[in-house]
């Protein structure tokens, strides 16, 4: 894929974040999400790609825009698969809490796992612990292997886990092993990325979250030379049938990085909506200006760019917001 595409993707996440950021703390998670979806979809029309949404806002009959299978972009560019999360953490925006993001992941056609919105079991680590994890191993065994790889004691490690009743056993096992725990209310994409960014202080992600978020996070980890292992967790026969329709005949199979994101030409862009561990949120300033903080990465080159942008809202293209 062309290097210029990476910066085009940042414009897409910036547009979504600028639109959604207006809704911070107003208690309207649906409104925050819709504003981001509208802006992101309009922004995609300006990007020179022949894109297919494989991870989006839902099925075609559930989502009017950015639905699974929708074609986006100018249609005269390179063919790519796209995974989007216009607002990763709608509750976080609605409540004005940290770590809400706008996210886009892109890979060459057929390069991303085509997964519906069901649960996925995950374990994720950064570069130093790559090759040391095993989703089927006990939590204590994984923590010991990660600690050894990173030259730490297990008691030095921080495991990040979604604060959900379904994770009581995992949390108990982490405590028993002696590691520290960071519980989060939402946003396991940012949590997975944090395992591969040294300054966050997070060493490993455990738990069950959304499959779409898993594919998106795996793309980011591919760019950061980290690792994720995962397994789909359909809860009923209907979800199993949906997986088969999407070409996944064995949902119990352990998914490695190449199953989630194949090849080495993936790209990932993310813009902060609210302040977080990874990025600052949108700030609206005097003079019809706004400031955004973004991250864009490319797996093929290993380039990681943090972008601090000032936007003149009175001069921005119409896709940033409705007039």
PDB file of C-alpha atoms in Angstrom:
ATOM      1  CA  UNK A   1       0.000   0.000   0.000  1.00  0.00           C
ATOM      2  CA  UNK A   2       1.120   3.556  -0.630  1.00  0.00           C
ATOM      3  CA  UNK A   3       2.780   5.410   2.215  1.00  0.00           C
ATOM      4  CA  UNK A   4       0.581   8.454   1.577  1.00  0.00           C
ATOM      5  CA  UNK A   5      -2.472   6.427   2.556  1.00  0.00           C
ATOM      6  CA  UNK A   6      -1.395   6.406   6.190  1.00  0.00           C
ATOM      7  CA  UNK A   7      -1.775  10.178   6.482  1.00  0.00           C
ATOM      8  CA  UNK A   8      -5.085  10.038   4.626  1.00  0.00           C
ATOM      9  CA  UNK A   9      -6.344   7.633   7.258  1.00  0.00           C
ATOM     10  CA  UNK A  10      -5.451  10.096   9.997  1.00  0.00           C
ATOM     11  CA  UNK A  11      -7.707  12.664   8.352  1.00  0.00           C
ATOM     12  CA  UNK A  12     -10.525  10.127   8.618  1.00  0.00           C
ATOM     13  CA  UNK A  13     -10.029   9.487  12.349  1.00  0.00           C
ATOM     14  CA  UNK A  14      -9.529  13.201  13.010  1.00  0.00           C
ATOM     15  CA  UNK A  15     -12.864  13.967  11.358  1.00  0.00           C
ATOM     16  CA  UNK A  16     -14.673  11.392  13.485  1.00  0.00           C
ATOM     17  CA  UNK A  17     -12.987  12.526  16.700  1.00  0.00           C
ATOM     18  CA  UNK A  18     -13.697  16.211  16.070  1.00  0.00           C
ATOM     19  CA  UNK A  19     -17.369  15.447  15.467  1.00  0.00           C
ATOM     20  CA  UNK A  20     -17.790  13.115  18.439  1.00  0.00           C
ATOM     21  CA  UNK A  21     -15.778  15.288  20.799  1.00  0.00           C
ATOM     22  CA  UNK A  22     -18.589  17.841  20.839  1.00  0.00           C
ATOM     23  CA  UNK A  23     -20.700  15.278  22.708  1.00  0.00           C
ATOM     24  CA  UNK A  24     -18.255  14.657  25.552  1.00  0.00           C
ATOM     25  CA  UNK A  25     -19.959  14.367  28.936  1.00  0.00           C
ATOM     26  CA  UNK A  26     -23.463  14.988  27.603  1.00  0.00           C
ATOM     27  CA  UNK A  27     -24.770  11.523  28.393  1.00  0.00           C
ATOM     28  CA  UNK A  28     -25.690  10.693  24.796  1.00  0.00           C
ATOM     29  CA  UNK A  29     -23.577   7.764  23.661  1.00  0.00           C
ATOM     30  CA  UNK A  30     -25.739   7.135  20.582  1.00  0.00           C
ATOM     31  CA  UNK A  31     -25.405  10.768  19.517  1.00  0.00           C
ATOM     32  CA  UNK A  32     -21.639  10.692  20.032  1.00  0.00           C
ATOM     33  CA  UNK A  33     -21.355   7.546  17.934  1.00  0.00           C
ATOM     34  CA  UNK A  34     -23.624   8.834  15.154  1.00  0.00           C
ATOM     35  CA  UNK A  35     -21.693  12.098  14.850  1.00  0.00           C
ATOM     36  CA  UNK A  36     -18.456  10.135  14.452  1.00  0.00           C
ATOM     37  CA  UNK A  37     -19.966   7.667  11.972  1.00  0.00           C
ATOM     38  CA  UNK A  38     -21.342  10.461   9.783  1.00  0.00           C
ATOM     39  CA  UNK A  39     -18.044  12.351   9.726  1.00  0.00           C
ATOM     40  CA  UNK A  40     -15.940   9.236   9.153  1.00  0.00           C
ATOM     41  CA  UNK A  41     -18.131   8.062   6.284  1.00  0.00           C
ATOM     42  CA  UNK A  42     -17.955  11.447   4.555  1.00  0.00           C
ATOM     43  CA  UNK A  43     -14.197  11.572   5.042  1.00  0.00           C
ATOM     44  CA  UNK A  44     -13.734   8.146   3.452  1.00  0.00           C
ATOM     45  CA  UNK A  45     -15.274   9.464   0.232  1.00  0.00           C
ATOM     46  CA  UNK A  46     -12.172  11.625  -0.222  1.00  0.00           C
ATOM     47  CA  UNK A  47      -9.634   8.795   0.190  1.00  0.00           C
ATOM     48  CA  UNK A  48      -8.283   7.210  -3.000  1.00  0.00           C
ATOM     49  CA  UNK A  49      -8.980   3.564  -2.210  1.00  0.00           C
ATOM     50  CA  UNK A  50     -11.325   0.810  -3.313  1.00  0.00           C
ATOM     51  CA  UNK A  51     -12.296  -0.138   0.211  1.00  0.00           C
ATOM     52  CA  UNK A  52     -14.517  -2.825   1.708  1.00  0.00           C
ATOM     53  CA  UNK A  53     -15.639  -2.590   5.338  1.00  0.00           C
ATOM     54  CA  UNK A  54     -15.026  -5.943   7.034  1.00  0.00           C
ATOM     55  CA  UNK A  55     -15.330  -4.665  10.605  1.00  0.00           C
ATOM     56  CA  UNK A  56     -17.896  -1.914  10.999  1.00  0.00           C
ATOM     57  CA  UNK A  57     -21.022  -0.677  12.707  1.00  0.00           C
ATOM     58  CA  UNK A  58     -22.931  -3.910  12.177  1.00  0.00           C
ATOM     59  CA  UNK A  59     -24.848  -5.758   9.501  1.00  0.00           C
ATOM     60  CA  UNK A  60     -26.303  -3.904   6.514  1.00  0.00           C
ATOM     61  CA  UNK A  61     -29.840  -4.028   7.916  1.00  0.00           C
ATOM     62  CA  UNK A  62     -28.633  -2.669  11.276  1.00  0.00           C
ATOM     63  CA  UNK A  63     -26.368   0.204  10.206  1.00  0.00           C
ATOM     64  CA  UNK A  64     -27.053   2.758   7.454  1.00  0.00           C
ATOM     65  CA  UNK A  65     -23.353   3.614   7.145  1.00  0.00           C
ATOM     66  CA  UNK A  66     -20.044   1.825   7.650  1.00  0.00           C
ATOM     67  CA  UNK A  67     -21.841  -1.518   7.718  1.00  0.00           C
ATOM     68  CA  UNK A  68     -20.052  -4.817   7.100  1.00  0.00           C
ATOM     69  CA  UNK A  69     -19.589  -5.227   3.366  1.00  0.00           C
ATOM     70  CA  UNK A  70     -20.059  -1.549   2.491  1.00  0.00           C
ATOM     71  CA  UNK A  71     -17.772  -0.153  -0.211  1.00  0.00           C
ATOM     72  CA  UNK A  72     -16.005   3.093   0.684  1.00  0.00           C
ATOM     73  CA  UNK A  73     -13.405   5.404  -0.797  1.00  0.00           C
ATOM     74  CA  UNK A  74     -13.120   6.987  -4.214  1.00  0.00           C
ATOM     75  CA  UNK A  75     -13.243   3.442  -5.716  1.00  0.00           C
ATOM     76  CA  UNK A  76     -10.379   4.216  -8.118  1.00  0.00           C
ATOM     77  CA  UNK A  77      -7.553   3.340  -5.762  1.00  0.00           C
ATOM     78  CA  UNK A  78      -5.977   0.185  -4.367  1.00  0.00           C
ATOM     79  CA  UNK A  79      -8.327  -2.568  -3.080  1.00  0.00           C
ATOM     80  CA  UNK A  80      -8.217  -2.781   0.715  1.00  0.00           C
ATOM     81  CA  UNK A  81     -10.072  -4.241   3.675  1.00  0.00           C
ATOM     82  CA  UNK A  82     -11.094  -1.743   6.325  1.00  0.00           C
ATOM     83  CA  UNK A  83     -11.920  -2.127  10.007  1.00  0.00           C
ATOM     84  CA  UNK A  84     -13.445   0.883  11.729  1.00  0.00           C
ATOM     85  CA  UNK A  85     -14.553   1.907  15.178  1.00  0.00           C
ATOM     86  CA  UNK A  86     -15.673   5.547  14.876  1.00  0.00           C
ATOM     87  CA  UNK A  87     -15.946   5.720  18.678  1.00  0.00           C
ATOM     88  CA  UNK A  88     -14.136   3.088  20.689  1.00  0.00           C
ATOM     89  CA  UNK A  89     -15.783   3.712  24.040  1.00  0.00           C
ATOM     90  CA  UNK A  90     -19.134   5.435  23.472  1.00  0.00           C
ATOM     91  CA  UNK A  91     -19.826   5.287  27.209  1.00  0.00           C
ATOM     92  CA  UNK A  92     -16.500   6.998  27.832  1.00  0.00           C
ATOM     93  CA  UNK A  93     -17.469   9.925  25.608  1.00  0.00           C
ATOM     94  CA  UNK A  94     -20.959  10.146  27.096  1.00  0.00           C
ATOM     95  CA  UNK A  95     -19.562  10.284  30.633  1.00  0.00           C
ATOM     96  CA  UNK A  96     -16.468  12.365  29.840  1.00  0.00           C
ATOM     97  CA  UNK A  97     -14.170   9.530  30.901  1.00  0.00           C
ATOM     98  CA  UNK A  98     -10.635   8.825  29.601  1.00  0.00           C
ATOM     99  CA  UNK A  99      -9.453   6.710  26.660  1.00  0.00           C
ATOM    100  CA  UNK A 100     -12.210   7.188  24.057  1.00  0.00           C
ATOM    101  CA  UNK A 101     -10.725   6.856  20.567  1.00  0.00           C
ATOM    102  CA  UNK A 102     -11.599   6.971  16.889  1.00  0.00           C
ATOM    103  CA  UNK A 103      -9.916   4.108  15.044  1.00  0.00           C
ATOM    104  CA  UNK A 104      -9.305   2.850  11.487  1.00  0.00           C
ATOM    105  CA  UNK A 105      -7.301  -0.239  10.474  1.00  0.00           C
ATOM    106  CA  UNK A 106      -6.511  -1.084   6.847  1.00  0.00           C
ATOM    107  CA  UNK A 107      -4.895  -4.071   5.137  1.00  0.00           C
ATOM    108  CA  UNK A 108      -4.699  -5.325   1.540  1.00  0.00           C
ATOM    109  CA  UNK A 109      -7.818  -7.124   0.344  1.00  0.00           C
ATOM    110  CA  UNK A 110      -8.528 -10.303   2.348  1.00  0.00           C
ATOM    111  CA  UNK A 111      -5.902  -9.237   4.880  1.00  0.00           C
ATOM    112  CA  UNK A 112      -8.239  -8.846   7.893  1.00  0.00           C
ATOM    113  CA  UNK A 113     -10.322 -11.498   9.634  1.00  0.00           C
ATOM    114  CA  UNK A 114     -13.923 -11.116   8.526  1.00  0.00           C
ATOM    115  CA  UNK A 115     -15.610 -11.344  11.942  1.00  0.00           C
ATOM    116  CA  UNK A 116     -19.085 -10.362  13.129  1.00  0.00           C
ATOM    117  CA  UNK A 117     -19.900  -8.563  16.360  1.00  0.00           C
ATOM    118  CA  UNK A 118     -19.565 -11.449  18.789  1.00  0.00           C
ATOM    119  CA  UNK A 119     -17.299 -12.130  21.757  1.00  0.00           C
ATOM    120  CA  UNK A 120     -13.641 -13.018  21.426  1.00  0.00           C
ATOM    121  CA  UNK A 121     -11.242 -14.318  24.077  1.00  0.00           C
ATOM    122  CA  UNK A 122      -7.881 -12.523  23.908  1.00  0.00           C
ATOM    123  CA  UNK A 123      -4.381 -12.280  25.275  1.00  0.00           C
ATOM    124  CA  UNK A 124      -2.080  -9.514  24.032  1.00  0.00           C
ATOM    125  CA  UNK A 125       1.482  -8.381  24.711  1.00  0.00           C
ATOM    126  CA  UNK A 126       4.090  -6.056  23.278  1.00  0.00           C
ATOM    127  CA  UNK A 127       7.293  -6.804  21.382  1.00  0.00           C
ATOM    128  CA  UNK A 128       9.400  -7.920  24.356  1.00  0.00           C
ATOM    129  CA  UNK A 129       7.023 -10.757  25.245  1.00  0.00           C
ATOM    130  CA  UNK A 130       6.184 -11.790  21.690  1.00  0.00           C
ATOM    131  CA  UNK A 131       6.332 -15.563  21.318  1.00  0.00           C
ATOM    132  CA  UNK A 132       5.923 -16.168  25.048  1.00  0.00           C
ATOM    133  CA  UNK A 133       2.142 -16.277  25.393  1.00  0.00           C
ATOM    134  CA  UNK A 134      -0.349 -19.102  25.041  1.00  0.00           C
ATOM    135  CA  UNK A 135      -4.092 -18.435  25.264  1.00  0.00           C
ATOM    136  CA  UNK A 136      -4.679 -22.038  26.352  1.00  0.00           C
ATOM    137  CA  UNK A 137      -2.141 -21.906  29.188  1.00  0.00           C
ATOM    138  CA  UNK A 138      -3.063 -20.899  32.763  1.00  0.00           C
ATOM    139  CA  UNK A 139      -2.864 -17.188  33.593  1.00  0.00           C
ATOM    140  CA  UNK A 140      -0.050 -17.793  36.086  1.00  0.00           C
ATOM    141  CA  UNK A 141       2.023 -19.594  33.448  1.00  0.00           C
ATOM    142  CA  UNK A 142       1.588 -16.742  30.980  1.00  0.00           C
ATOM    143  CA  UNK A 143       2.532 -14.169  33.597  1.00  0.00           C
ATOM    144  CA  UNK A 144       5.698 -16.104  34.476  1.00  0.00           C
ATOM    145  CA  UNK A 145       6.715 -16.311  30.820  1.00  0.00           C
ATOM    146  CA  UNK A 146       6.041 -12.598  30.244  1.00  0.00           C
ATOM    147  CA  UNK A 147       7.984 -11.618  33.356  1.00  0.00           C
ATOM    148  CA  UNK A 148      10.964 -13.722  32.275  1.00  0.00           C
ATOM    149  CA  UNK A 149      10.927 -12.223  28.782  1.00  0.00           C
ATOM    150  CA  UNK A 150      10.806  -8.673  30.140  1.00  0.00           C
ATOM    151  CA  UNK A 151      13.356  -9.205  32.893  1.00  0.00           C
ATOM    152  CA  UNK A 152      10.869  -8.501  35.660  1.00  0.00           C
ATOM    153  CA  UNK A 153       9.351 -10.255  38.626  1.00  0.00           C
ATOM    154  CA  UNK A 154       5.724 -11.275  38.231  1.00  0.00           C
ATOM    155  CA  UNK A 155       4.891  -8.800  40.998  1.00  0.00           C
ATOM    156  CA  UNK A 156       6.207  -6.012  38.737  1.00  0.00           C
ATOM    157  CA  UNK A 157       3.761  -6.814  35.925  1.00  0.00           C
ATOM    158  CA  UNK A 158       0.502  -4.980  35.243  1.00  0.00           C
ATOM    159  CA  UNK A 159      -2.332  -6.916  33.623  1.00  0.00           C
ATOM    160  CA  UNK A 160      -5.173  -4.912  32.105  1.00  0.00           C
ATOM    161  CA  UNK A 161      -8.668  -6.400  32.190  1.00  0.00           C
ATOM    162  CA  UNK A 162     -12.178  -5.188  31.361  1.00  0.00           C
ATOM    163  CA  UNK A 163     -14.128  -4.830  34.604  1.00  0.00           C
ATOM    164  CA  UNK A 164     -16.844  -7.389  33.911  1.00  0.00           C
ATOM    165  CA  UNK A 165     -18.381 -10.199  36.005  1.00  0.00           C
ATOM    166  CA  UNK A 166     -17.224 -12.713  33.385  1.00  0.00           C
ATOM    167  CA  UNK A 167     -13.614 -11.928  34.318  1.00  0.00           C
ATOM    168  CA  UNK A 168     -13.852 -12.780  38.020  1.00  0.00           C
ATOM    169  CA  UNK A 169     -11.863 -15.992  37.569  1.00  0.00           C
ATOM    170  CA  UNK A 170      -9.125 -14.282  35.515  1.00  0.00           C
ATOM    171  CA  UNK A 171      -8.831 -11.490  38.075  1.00  0.00           C
ATOM    172  CA  UNK A 172      -8.566 -14.049  40.868  1.00  0.00           C
ATOM    173  CA  UNK A 173      -5.820 -15.917  38.991  1.00  0.00           C
ATOM    174  CA  UNK A 174      -3.855 -12.704  38.378  1.00  0.00           C
ATOM    175  CA  UNK A 175      -4.061 -11.826  42.071  1.00  0.00           C
ATOM    176  CA  UNK A 176      -3.003 -15.323  43.068  1.00  0.00           C
ATOM    177  CA  UNK A 177       0.022 -15.094  40.777  1.00  0.00           C
ATOM    178  CA  UNK A 178       1.026 -11.823  42.456  1.00  0.00           C
ATOM    179  CA  UNK A 179       0.776  -9.445  39.496  1.00  0.00           C
ATOM    180  CA  UNK A 180      -0.890  -6.066  39.630  1.00  0.00           C
ATOM    181  CA  UNK A 181      -4.191  -5.325  37.872  1.00  0.00           C
ATOM    182  CA  UNK A 182      -5.584  -2.339  35.994  1.00  0.00           C
ATOM    183  CA  UNK A 183      -9.355  -2.602  35.571  1.00  0.00           C
ATOM    184  CA  UNK A 184     -11.017  -0.620  32.794  1.00  0.00           C
ATOM    185  CA  UNK A 185     -14.706   0.078  32.212  1.00  0.00           C
ATOM    186  CA  UNK A 186     -14.537   0.116  28.394  1.00  0.00           C
ATOM    187  CA  UNK A 187     -12.089   0.264  25.511  1.00  0.00           C
ATOM    188  CA  UNK A 188     -10.029  -2.888  25.058  1.00  0.00           C
ATOM    189  CA  UNK A 189      -8.507  -1.586  21.792  1.00  0.00           C
ATOM    190  CA  UNK A 190      -6.603   1.083  23.686  1.00  0.00           C
ATOM    191  CA  UNK A 191      -5.824  -1.501  26.378  1.00  0.00           C
ATOM    192  CA  UNK A 192      -4.276  -3.898  23.868  1.00  0.00           C
ATOM    193  CA  UNK A 193      -2.228  -1.113  22.278  1.00  0.00           C
ATOM    194  CA  UNK A 194      -1.009  -0.073  25.730  1.00  0.00           C
ATOM    195  CA  UNK A 195       0.755  -3.429  26.136  1.00  0.00           C
ATOM    196  CA  UNK A 196       3.090  -2.452  23.274  1.00  0.00           C
ATOM    197  CA  UNK A 197       3.774   1.160  24.335  1.00  0.00           C
ATOM    198  CA  UNK A 198       6.449   1.232  27.093  1.00  0.00           C
ATOM    199  CA  UNK A 199       5.337   4.454  28.801  1.00  0.00           C
ATOM    200  CA  UNK A 200       1.863   3.116  29.614  1.00  0.00           C
ATOM    201  CA  UNK A 201       3.165   0.670  32.203  1.00  0.00           C
ATOM    202  CA  UNK A 202       0.859  -2.118  30.962  1.00  0.00           C
ATOM    203  CA  UNK A 203       2.350  -5.554  30.257  1.00  0.00           C
ATOM    204  CA  UNK A 204      -0.486  -7.841  29.172  1.00  0.00           C
ATOM    205  CA  UNK A 205      -4.179  -7.839  28.261  1.00  0.00           C
ATOM    206  CA  UNK A 206      -6.402 -10.723  29.382  1.00  0.00           C
ATOM    207  CA  UNK A 207     -10.094 -11.357  28.866  1.00  0.00           C
ATOM    208  CA  UNK A 208     -13.117 -11.558  26.630  1.00  0.00           C
ATOM    209  CA  UNK A 209     -14.217  -8.580  24.552  1.00  0.00           C
ATOM    210  CA  UNK A 210     -15.628  -7.850  21.132  1.00  0.00           C
ATOM    211  CA  UNK A 211     -14.292  -9.667  18.077  1.00  0.00           C
ATOM    212  CA  UNK A 212     -14.281  -6.477  15.954  1.00  0.00           C
ATOM    213  CA  UNK A 213     -12.157  -4.744  18.575  1.00  0.00           C
ATOM    214  CA  UNK A 214      -9.861  -7.762  18.608  1.00  0.00           C
ATOM    215  CA  UNK A 215      -9.144  -7.524  14.886  1.00  0.00           C
ATOM    216  CA  UNK A 216      -8.575  -3.768  15.119  1.00  0.00           C
ATOM    217  CA  UNK A 217      -6.244  -4.148  18.100  1.00  0.00           C
ATOM    218  CA  UNK A 218      -4.345  -6.960  16.370  1.00  0.00           C
ATOM    219  CA  UNK A 219      -3.657  -4.622  13.448  1.00  0.00           C
ATOM    220  CA  UNK A 220      -2.150  -2.064  15.792  1.00  0.00           C
ATOM    221  CA  UNK A 221      -0.071  -4.740  17.506  1.00  0.00           C
ATOM    222  CA  UNK A 222       1.159  -5.978  14.104  1.00  0.00           C
ATOM    223  CA  UNK A 223       2.473  -2.469  13.451  1.00  0.00           C
ATOM    224  CA  UNK A 224       4.113  -2.404  16.895  1.00  0.00           C
ATOM    225  CA  UNK A 225       5.596  -5.938  16.586  1.00  0.00           C
ATOM    226  CA  UNK A 226       3.435  -7.154  19.439  1.00  0.00           C
ATOM    227  CA  UNK A 227       1.302 -10.268  19.581  1.00  0.00           C
ATOM    228  CA  UNK A 228      -2.280 -11.288  20.156  1.00  0.00           C
ATOM    229  CA  UNK A 229      -3.836 -14.728  20.358  1.00  0.00           C
ATOM    230  CA  UNK A 230      -7.598 -15.060  20.264  1.00  0.00           C
ATOM    231  CA  UNK A 231     -10.562 -17.392  19.993  1.00  0.00           C
ATOM    232  CA  UNK A 232     -14.082 -16.551  18.865  1.00  0.00           C
ATOM    233  CA  UNK A 233     -16.821 -17.187  21.440  1.00  0.00           C
ATOM    234  CA  UNK A 234     -20.219 -17.550  19.746  1.00  0.00           C
ATOM    235  CA  UNK A 235     -22.985 -17.756  22.342  1.00  0.00           C
ATOM    236  CA  UNK A 236     -25.616 -19.575  20.288  1.00  0.00           C
ATOM    237  CA  UNK A 237     -26.315 -21.459  17.072  1.00  0.00           C
ATOM    238  CA  UNK A 238     -27.327 -18.302  15.251  1.00  0.00           C
ATOM    239  CA  UNK A 239     -23.905 -16.773  15.826  1.00  0.00           C
ATOM    240  CA  UNK A 240     -22.226 -20.015  14.768  1.00  0.00           C
ATOM    241  CA  UNK A 241     -24.244 -19.970  11.528  1.00  0.00           C
ATOM    242  CA  UNK A 242     -23.211 -16.358  10.939  1.00  0.00           C
ATOM    243  CA  UNK A 243     -19.557 -17.333  11.331  1.00  0.00           C
ATOM    244  CA  UNK A 244     -19.963 -20.103   8.774  1.00  0.00           C
ATOM    245  CA  UNK A 245     -21.578 -17.626   6.364  1.00  0.00           C
ATOM    246  CA  UNK A 246     -18.443 -15.491   6.745  1.00  0.00           C
ATOM    247  CA  UNK A 247     -16.139 -18.447   6.009  1.00  0.00           C
ATOM    248  CA  UNK A 248     -15.233 -19.387   9.605  1.00  0.00           C
ATOM    249  CA  UNK A 249     -16.111 -23.078   9.946  1.00  0.00           C
ATOM    250  CA  UNK A 250     -14.253 -23.787  13.183  1.00  0.00           C
ATOM    251  CA  UNK A 251     -14.923 -20.998  15.714  1.00  0.00           C
ATOM    252  CA  UNK A 252     -13.028 -22.890  18.422  1.00  0.00           C
ATOM    253  CA  UNK A 253      -9.735 -22.637  16.513  1.00  0.00           C
ATOM    254  CA  UNK A 254      -6.926 -20.705  18.176  1.00  0.00           C
ATOM    255  CA  UNK A 255      -6.339 -17.571  16.112  1.00  0.00           C
ATOM    256  CA  UNK A 256      -2.755 -16.369  15.731  1.00  0.00           C
ATOM    257  CA  UNK A 257      -1.652 -12.975  14.434  1.00  0.00           C
ATOM    258  CA  UNK A 258      -1.601 -14.140  10.812  1.00  0.00           C
ATOM    259  CA  UNK A 259      -5.189 -15.313  11.166  1.00  0.00           C
ATOM    260  CA  UNK A 260      -6.270 -11.919  12.470  1.00  0.00           C
ATOM    261  CA  UNK A 261      -4.099  -9.731  10.208  1.00  0.00           C
ATOM    262  CA  UNK A 262      -2.230 -11.434   7.391  1.00  0.00           C
ATOM    263  CA  UNK A 263       0.876 -10.085   5.660  1.00  0.00           C
ATOM    264  CA  UNK A 264       3.020  -7.170   6.706  1.00  0.00           C
ATOM    265  CA  UNK A 265       1.366  -4.241   4.932  1.00  0.00           C
ATOM    266  CA  UNK A 266      -1.269  -3.221   7.465  1.00  0.00           C
ATOM    267  CA  UNK A 267      -1.865   0.347   8.579  1.00  0.00           C
ATOM    268  CA  UNK A 268      -3.478   1.746  11.690  1.00  0.00           C
ATOM    269  CA  UNK A 269      -4.663   5.244  12.588  1.00  0.00           C
ATOM    270  CA  UNK A 270      -6.224   6.482  15.814  1.00  0.00           C
ATOM    271  CA  UNK A 271      -7.218   9.889  17.165  1.00  0.00           C
ATOM    272  CA  UNK A 272      -8.024  10.631  20.795  1.00  0.00           C
ATOM    273  CA  UNK A 273     -11.526  11.857  21.617  1.00  0.00           C
ATOM    274  CA  UNK A 274     -11.069  12.152  25.375  1.00  0.00           C
ATOM    275  CA  UNK A 275      -7.757  12.337  27.223  1.00  0.00           C
ATOM    276  CA  UNK A 276      -6.179   8.956  27.849  1.00  0.00           C
ATOM    277  CA  UNK A 277      -3.056   6.957  28.568  1.00  0.00           C
ATOM    278  CA  UNK A 278      -2.137   6.855  24.889  1.00  0.00           C
ATOM    279  CA  UNK A 279      -3.417  10.103  23.369  1.00  0.00           C
ATOM    280  CA  UNK A 280      -4.799  13.481  24.393  1.00  0.00           C
ATOM    281  CA  UNK A 281      -8.409  14.192  23.573  1.00  0.00           C
ATOM    282  CA  UNK A 282      -9.933  16.858  21.324  1.00  0.00           C
ATOM    283  CA  UNK A 283      -9.588  20.416  22.571  1.00  0.00           C
ATOM    284  CA  UNK A 284     -11.751  23.200  21.141  1.00  0.00           C
ATOM    285  CA  UNK A 285     -10.012  26.548  21.306  1.00  0.00           C
ATOM    286  CA  UNK A 286     -10.771  30.199  20.729  1.00  0.00           C
ATOM    287  CA  UNK A 287     -10.914  31.468  17.178  1.00  0.00           C
ATOM    288  CA  UNK A 288     -12.837  28.457  15.863  1.00  0.00           C
ATOM    289  CA  UNK A 289      -9.847  26.193  16.305  1.00  0.00           C
ATOM    290  CA  UNK A 290      -9.500  22.673  17.605  1.00  0.00           C
ATOM    291  CA  UNK A 291      -6.504  20.532  18.497  1.00  0.00           C
ATOM    292  CA  UNK A 292      -6.207  16.774  17.958  1.00  0.00           C
ATOM    293  CA  UNK A 293      -3.647  14.171  18.932  1.00  0.00           C
ATOM    294  CA  UNK A 294      -3.287  11.098  16.729  1.00  0.00           C
ATOM    295  CA  UNK A 295      -1.132   8.060  16.136  1.00  0.00           C
ATOM    296  CA  UNK A 296      -0.545   6.437  12.754  1.00  0.00           C
ATOM    297  CA  UNK A 297       1.490   3.285  12.150  1.00  0.00           C
ATOM    298  CA  UNK A 298       2.544   1.092   9.257  1.00  0.00           C
ATOM    299  CA  UNK A 299       3.566  -2.529   9.757  1.00  0.00           C
ATOM    300  CA  UNK A 300       5.730  -2.791   6.643  1.00  0.00           C
ATOM    301  CA  UNK A 301       8.130  -0.040   7.696  1.00  0.00           C
ATOM    302  CA  UNK A 302       7.600  -0.110  11.459  1.00  0.00           C
ATOM    303  CA  UNK A 303       7.031   3.649  11.387  1.00  0.00           C
ATOM    304  CA  UNK A 304       5.103   5.095  14.314  1.00  0.00           C
ATOM    305  CA  UNK A 305       4.031   8.733  14.053  1.00  0.00           C
ATOM    306  CA  UNK A 306       2.372  10.836  16.721  1.00  0.00           C
ATOM    307  CA  UNK A 307       0.582  13.770  15.088  1.00  0.00           C
ATOM    308  CA  UNK A 308      -0.396  16.914  16.982  1.00  0.00           C
ATOM    309  CA  UNK A 309      -2.685  18.927  14.700  1.00  0.00           C
ATOM    310  CA  UNK A 310      -4.389  22.312  14.927  1.00  0.00           C
ATOM    311  CA  UNK A 311      -7.590  22.586  12.893  1.00  0.00           C
ATOM    312  CA  UNK A 312      -9.223  25.793  11.654  1.00  0.00           C
ATOM    313  CA  UNK A 313     -12.829  24.709  11.883  1.00  0.00           C
ATOM    314  CA  UNK A 314     -14.045  27.629   9.760  1.00  0.00           C
ATOM    315  CA  UNK A 315     -11.804  26.366   6.949  1.00  0.00           C
ATOM    316  CA  UNK A 316     -12.175  22.598   7.318  1.00  0.00           C
ATOM    317  CA  UNK A 317     -13.736  20.489   4.545  1.00  0.00           C
ATOM    318  CA  UNK A 318     -17.456  19.840   4.965  1.00  0.00           C
ATOM    319  CA  UNK A 319     -16.907  16.196   5.932  1.00  0.00           C
ATOM    320  CA  UNK A 320     -15.614  17.261   9.341  1.00  0.00           C
ATOM    321  CA  UNK A 321     -19.028  18.397  10.471  1.00  0.00           C
ATOM    322  CA  UNK A 322     -22.515  19.183   9.246  1.00  0.00           C
ATOM    323  CA  UNK A 323     -23.118  22.802   8.330  1.00  0.00           C
TER     324      UNK A 323
END
